[in-house]
Amino acid sequence: MKITAFILGLLLMGSCQTVKAETLYEQLGGQAAIELITEKLLDRILHNPKIEFLFEETDREDLHLKIVDQICQETGGPCVYEGLDMVEAHSGMEIKYSEFDIFVEDFILAMEDAEIPFRLQNKVLAIFAPMREDVTYE
Ligand code: HEM
């Protein structure tokens, strides 16, 4: 009888762990990690000679806030992204696939800078890579 109760207890503990699975937001390290990734991303894209011309009139602080909220929301965090949708935000910029690739490369390097494990980098990319068609014009 005691053994049955013990096994039942173990099973219950197992199912509780499943229910409490961490969000990607939490796995990344929460708000502080997302702030750091965004900081590193902007350091790169705003000074990357291949795409910096697109950001000539960009208010860094504003873009920072929007990107933090977007990454936070998309990874299951508590934020609400209130910026433009991706088509609207990038319309008229005529962003090419090659420029999108450079952006993604900088995104990966930013996650490296922030010491995000490779396994989690891939999970983040899986969320953002499909936005390519909304952001580019080709
Ligand atoms: C998945 C990829 C991307 C995401 C998630 C993303 C996200 C965003 C967000 C959240 C905004 C702010 C929208 C607003 O103002 O309400 C924005 C604006 C912008 N994005 Fe992107 N973006 C992506 C790709 C790119 C690429 C590839 C480029 C150029 C190479 C780019 C260039 C810009 C520029 C120039 C702005 C306008 C900034 C301003 O207000 O001046 N984005 N993007």
mmCIF file of C-alpha atoms and ligand atoms in Angstrom:
data_model
loop_
_atom_site.group_PDB
_atom_site.id
_atom_site.type_symbol
_atom_site.label_atom_id
_atom_site.label_comp_id
_atom_site.label_asym_id
_atom_site.label_seq_id
_atom_site.Cartn_x
_atom_site.Cartn_y
_atom_site.Cartn_z
ATOM 1 C CA MET A 1 0.000 0.000 0.000
ATOM 2 C CA LYS A 2 2.760 2.386 0.998
ATOM 3 C CA ILE A 3 4.634 1.561 -2.177
ATOM 4 C CA THR A 4 1.559 2.323 -4.281
ATOM 5 C CA ALA A 5 1.182 5.695 -2.568
ATOM 6 C CA PHE A 6 4.885 6.396 -3.106
ATOM 7 C CA ILE A 7 4.670 5.575 -6.813
ATOM 8 C CA LEU A 8 1.516 7.681 -7.122
ATOM 9 C CA GLY A 9 3.396 10.544 -5.443
ATOM 10 C CA LEU A 10 6.249 10.253 -7.921
ATOM 11 C CA LEU A 11 3.828 10.260 -10.844
ATOM 12 C CA LEU A 12 2.120 13.363 -9.491
ATOM 13 C CA MET A 13 5.460 15.147 -9.072
ATOM 14 C CA GLY A 14 6.283 14.287 -12.658
ATOM 15 C CA SER A 15 3.064 15.728 -13.994
ATOM 16 C CA CYS A 16 3.465 18.912 -11.919
ATOM 17 C CA GLN A 17 6.866 19.458 -13.515
ATOM 18 C CA THR A 18 5.304 19.137 -16.949
ATOM 19 C CA VAL A 19 2.658 21.715 -16.071
ATOM 20 C CA LYS A 20 5.306 24.113 -14.800
ATOM 21 C CA ALA A 21 7.486 23.897 -17.934
ATOM 22 C CA GLU A 22 9.504 27.090 -18.300
ATOM 23 C CA THR A 23 8.661 29.461 -21.104
ATOM 24 C CA LEU A 24 11.362 30.286 -23.619
ATOM 25 C CA TYR A 25 11.377 33.763 -22.052
ATOM 26 C CA GLU A 26 12.344 32.226 -18.703
ATOM 27 C CA GLN A 27 14.877 29.844 -20.234
ATOM 28 C CA LEU A 28 16.614 32.780 -21.902
ATOM 29 C CA GLY A 29 16.998 34.522 -18.554
ATOM 30 C CA GLY A 30 13.934 36.775 -18.493
ATOM 31 C CA GLN A 31 13.821 40.524 -18.953
ATOM 32 C CA ALA A 32 17.503 41.165 -18.209
ATOM 33 C CA ALA A 33 18.640 38.710 -20.882
ATOM 34 C CA ILE A 34 16.245 40.131 -23.470
ATOM 35 C CA GLU A 35 17.400 43.689 -22.700
ATOM 36 C CA LEU A 36 20.991 42.522 -23.208
ATOM 37 C CA ILE A 37 20.275 40.697 -26.492
ATOM 38 C CA THR A 38 18.493 43.803 -27.814
ATOM 39 C CA GLU A 39 21.311 46.102 -26.708
ATOM 40 C CA LYS A 40 23.828 43.910 -28.525
ATOM 41 C CA LEU A 41 21.585 43.585 -31.577
ATOM 42 C CA LEU A 42 21.238 47.360 -31.905
ATOM 43 C CA ASP A 43 24.993 47.851 -31.354
ATOM 44 C CA ARG A 44 25.472 45.667 -34.395
ATOM 45 C CA ILE A 45 22.692 46.566 -36.846
ATOM 46 C CA LEU A 46 22.940 50.334 -36.318
ATOM 47 C CA HIS A 47 26.669 50.194 -37.092
ATOM 48 C CA ASN A 48 26.790 47.464 -39.709
ATOM 49 C CA PRO A 49 28.054 49.160 -42.900
ATOM 50 C CA LYS A 50 25.838 46.877 -45.006
ATOM 51 C CA ILE A 51 22.515 47.882 -43.420
ATOM 52 C CA GLU A 52 23.133 50.970 -41.272
ATOM 53 C CA PHE A 53 21.774 53.285 -44.009
ATOM 54 C CA LEU A 54 18.315 51.885 -43.284
ATOM 55 C CA PHE A 55 18.498 53.156 -39.698
ATOM 56 C CA GLU A 56 19.678 56.705 -40.411
ATOM 57 C CA GLU A 57 16.530 58.244 -38.944
ATOM 58 C CA THR A 58 15.920 55.677 -36.251
ATOM 59 C CA ASP A 59 15.449 56.642 -32.623
ATOM 60 C CA ARG A 60 17.506 53.935 -30.923
ATOM 61 C CA GLU A 61 15.676 54.162 -27.611
ATOM 62 C CA ASP A 62 12.287 53.744 -29.250
ATOM 63 C CA LEU A 63 13.390 50.780 -31.367
ATOM 64 C CA HIS A 64 15.016 49.227 -28.302
ATOM 65 C CA LEU A 65 11.765 49.368 -26.325
ATOM 66 C CA LYS A 66 9.768 47.887 -29.191
ATOM 67 C CA ILE A 67 12.176 45.053 -29.898
ATOM 68 C CA VAL A 68 12.425 44.141 -26.210
ATOM 69 C CA ASP A 69 8.627 43.995 -25.965
ATOM 70 C CA GLN A 70 8.375 41.961 -29.141
ATOM 71 C CA ILE A 71 10.985 39.360 -28.141
ATOM 72 C CA CYS A 72 9.482 39.212 -24.650
ATOM 73 C CA GLN A 73 5.949 38.680 -25.957
ATOM 74 C CA GLU A 74 6.915 36.181 -28.657
ATOM 75 C CA THR A 75 8.917 34.031 -26.235
ATOM 76 C CA GLY A 76 6.045 33.803 -23.762
ATOM 77 C CA GLY A 77 7.024 36.649 -21.442
ATOM 78 C CA PRO A 78 4.671 39.087 -19.714
ATOM 79 C CA CYS A 79 5.090 42.046 -22.146
ATOM 80 C CA VAL A 80 2.651 43.351 -24.714
ATOM 81 C CA TYR A 81 4.157 44.540 -27.994
ATOM 82 C CA GLU A 82 2.376 47.701 -29.056
ATOM 83 C CA GLY A 83 4.394 48.682 -32.110
ATOM 84 C CA LEU A 84 3.423 48.389 -35.753
ATOM 85 C CA ASP A 85 2.925 44.972 -37.287
ATOM 86 C CA MET A 86 5.912 43.703 -39.260
ATOM 87 C CA VAL A 87 4.520 44.534 -42.707
ATOM 88 C CA GLU A 88 3.638 48.099 -41.729
ATOM 89 C CA ALA A 89 6.898 48.649 -39.839
ATOM 90 C CA HIS A 90 9.046 47.724 -42.839
ATOM 91 C CA SER A 91 6.938 48.886 -45.759
ATOM 92 C CA GLY A 92 8.650 51.221 -48.187
ATOM 93 C CA MET A 93 12.133 50.215 -47.017
ATOM 94 C CA GLU A 94 12.554 47.696 -49.822
ATOM 95 C CA ILE A 95 14.566 45.374 -47.622
ATOM 96 C CA LYS A 96 16.260 42.663 -49.667
ATOM 97 C CA TYR A 97 16.684 39.008 -48.673
ATOM 98 C CA SER A 98 20.433 39.610 -48.458
ATOM 99 C CA GLU A 99 19.825 42.452 -45.976
ATOM 100 C CA PHE A 100 17.474 40.263 -43.984
ATOM 101 C CA ASP A 101 20.226 37.617 -43.809
ATOM 102 C CA ILE A 102 22.689 40.202 -42.486
ATOM 103 C CA PHE A 103 20.155 41.221 -39.831
ATOM 104 C CA VAL A 104 19.688 37.574 -38.796
ATOM 105 C CA GLU A 105 23.457 37.089 -38.663
ATOM 106 C CA ASP A 106 23.714 40.100 -36.343
ATOM 107 C CA PHE A 107 20.855 38.685 -34.281
ATOM 108 C CA ILE A 108 22.765 35.417 -33.845
ATOM 109 C CA LEU A 109 25.956 37.284 -32.935
ATOM 110 C CA ALA A 110 23.985 39.392 -30.437
ATOM 111 C CA MET A 111 22.727 36.205 -28.781
ATOM 112 C CA GLU A 112 26.304 34.895 -28.741
ATOM 113 C CA ASP A 113 27.413 38.177 -27.115
ATOM 114 C CA ALA A 114 24.697 37.669 -24.507
ATOM 115 C CA GLU A 115 25.885 34.078 -23.955
ATOM 116 C CA ILE A 116 22.589 32.496 -24.930
ATOM 117 C CA PRO A 117 23.108 28.749 -25.444
ATOM 118 C CA PHE A 118 22.982 27.554 -29.064
ATOM 119 C CA ARG A 119 19.905 25.374 -28.372
ATOM 120 C CA LEU A 120 17.941 28.445 -27.211
ATOM 121 C CA GLN A 121 19.274 30.645 -30.020
ATOM 122 C CA ASN A 122 17.653 28.204 -32.435
ATOM 123 C CA LYS A 123 14.336 28.420 -30.631
ATOM 124 C CA VAL A 124 14.381 32.216 -30.884
ATOM 125 C CA LEU A 125 15.322 32.082 -34.561
ATOM 126 C CA ALA A 126 12.492 29.648 -35.242
ATOM 127 C CA ILE A 127 10.098 32.366 -34.076
ATOM 128 C CA PHE A 128 11.626 35.266 -36.006
ATOM 129 C CA ALA A 129 12.887 33.692 -39.246
ATOM 130 C CA PRO A 130 9.358 33.086 -40.619
ATOM 131 C CA MET A 131 8.798 36.878 -40.510
ATOM 132 C CA ARG A 132 11.090 37.236 -43.524
ATOM 133 C CA GLU A 133 8.247 37.612 -46.031
ATOM 134 C CA ASP A 134 6.613 40.360 -43.961
ATOM 135 C CA VAL A 135 9.817 42.356 -43.644
ATOM 136 C CA THR A 136 11.335 42.032 -47.136
ATOM 137 C CA TYR A 137 9.964 43.175 -50.480
ATOM 138 C CA GLU A 138 11.493 40.615 -52.888
HETATM 139 C C1 HEM B 1 12.531 39.137 -38.046
HETATM 140 C C2 HEM B 1 13.176 40.239 -38.321
HETATM 141 C C3 HEM B 1 12.785 41.601 -37.817
HETATM 142 C C4 HEM B 1 12.076 41.971 -36.712
HETATM 143 C C5 HEM B 1 11.458 41.061 -35.666
HETATM 144 C C6 HEM B 1 12.009 43.420 -36.702
HETATM 145 C C7 HEM B 1 11.366 44.176 -35.727
HETATM 146 C C8 HEM B 1 11.133 45.527 -35.831
HETATM 147 C C9 HEM B 1 10.316 46.309 -34.927
HETATM 148 C C10 HEM B 1 9.625 45.758 -33.700
HETATM 149 C C11 HEM B 1 10.292 47.584 -35.374
HETATM 150 C C12 HEM B 1 9.564 48.774 -34.743
HETATM 151 C C13 HEM B 1 8.200 48.944 -35.353
HETATM 152 C C14 HEM B 1 7.519 50.227 -34.909
HETATM 153 O O1 HEM B 1 8.106 51.305 -35.053
HETATM 154 O O2 HEM B 1 6.392 50.176 -34.397
HETATM 155 C C15 HEM B 1 11.135 47.622 -36.553
HETATM 156 C C16 HEM B 1 11.405 48.736 -37.282
HETATM 157 C C17 HEM B 1 12.415 48.803 -38.209
HETATM 158 N N1 HEM B 1 13.104 47.759 -38.737
HETATM 159 FE FE1 HEM B 1 12.859 45.824 -38.285
HETATM 160 N N2 HEM B 1 12.677 43.899 -37.774
HETATM 161 C C18 HEM B 1 13.160 42.828 -38.487
HETATM 162 C C19 HEM B 1 13.921 42.872 -39.609
HETATM 163 C C20 HEM B 1 14.471 44.004 -40.120
HETATM 164 C C21 HEM B 1 15.467 44.050 -41.151
HETATM 165 C C22 HEM B 1 16.005 42.829 -41.875
HETATM 166 C C23 HEM B 1 15.774 45.357 -41.332
HETATM 167 C C24 HEM B 1 16.786 45.966 -42.258
HETATM 168 C C25 HEM B 1 17.828 45.343 -42.722
HETATM 169 C C26 HEM B 1 14.950 46.147 -40.429
HETATM 170 C C27 HEM B 1 14.929 47.513 -40.351
HETATM 171 C C28 HEM B 1 14.047 48.236 -39.607
HETATM 172 C C29 HEM B 1 13.943 49.696 -39.655
HETATM 173 C C30 HEM B 1 14.818 50.634 -40.487
HETATM 174 C C31 HEM B 1 12.908 50.048 -38.788
HETATM 175 C C32 HEM B 1 12.369 51.444 -38.507
HETATM 176 C C33 HEM B 1 13.008 52.031 -37.321
HETATM 177 C C34 HEM B 1 12.498 53.438 -37.146
HETATM 178 O O3 HEM B 1 11.461 53.632 -36.511
HETATM 179 O O4 HEM B 1 13.144 54.333 -37.650
HETATM 180 N N3 HEM B 1 14.173 45.298 -39.708
HETATM 181 N N4 HEM B 1 11.624 46.360 -36.801
#
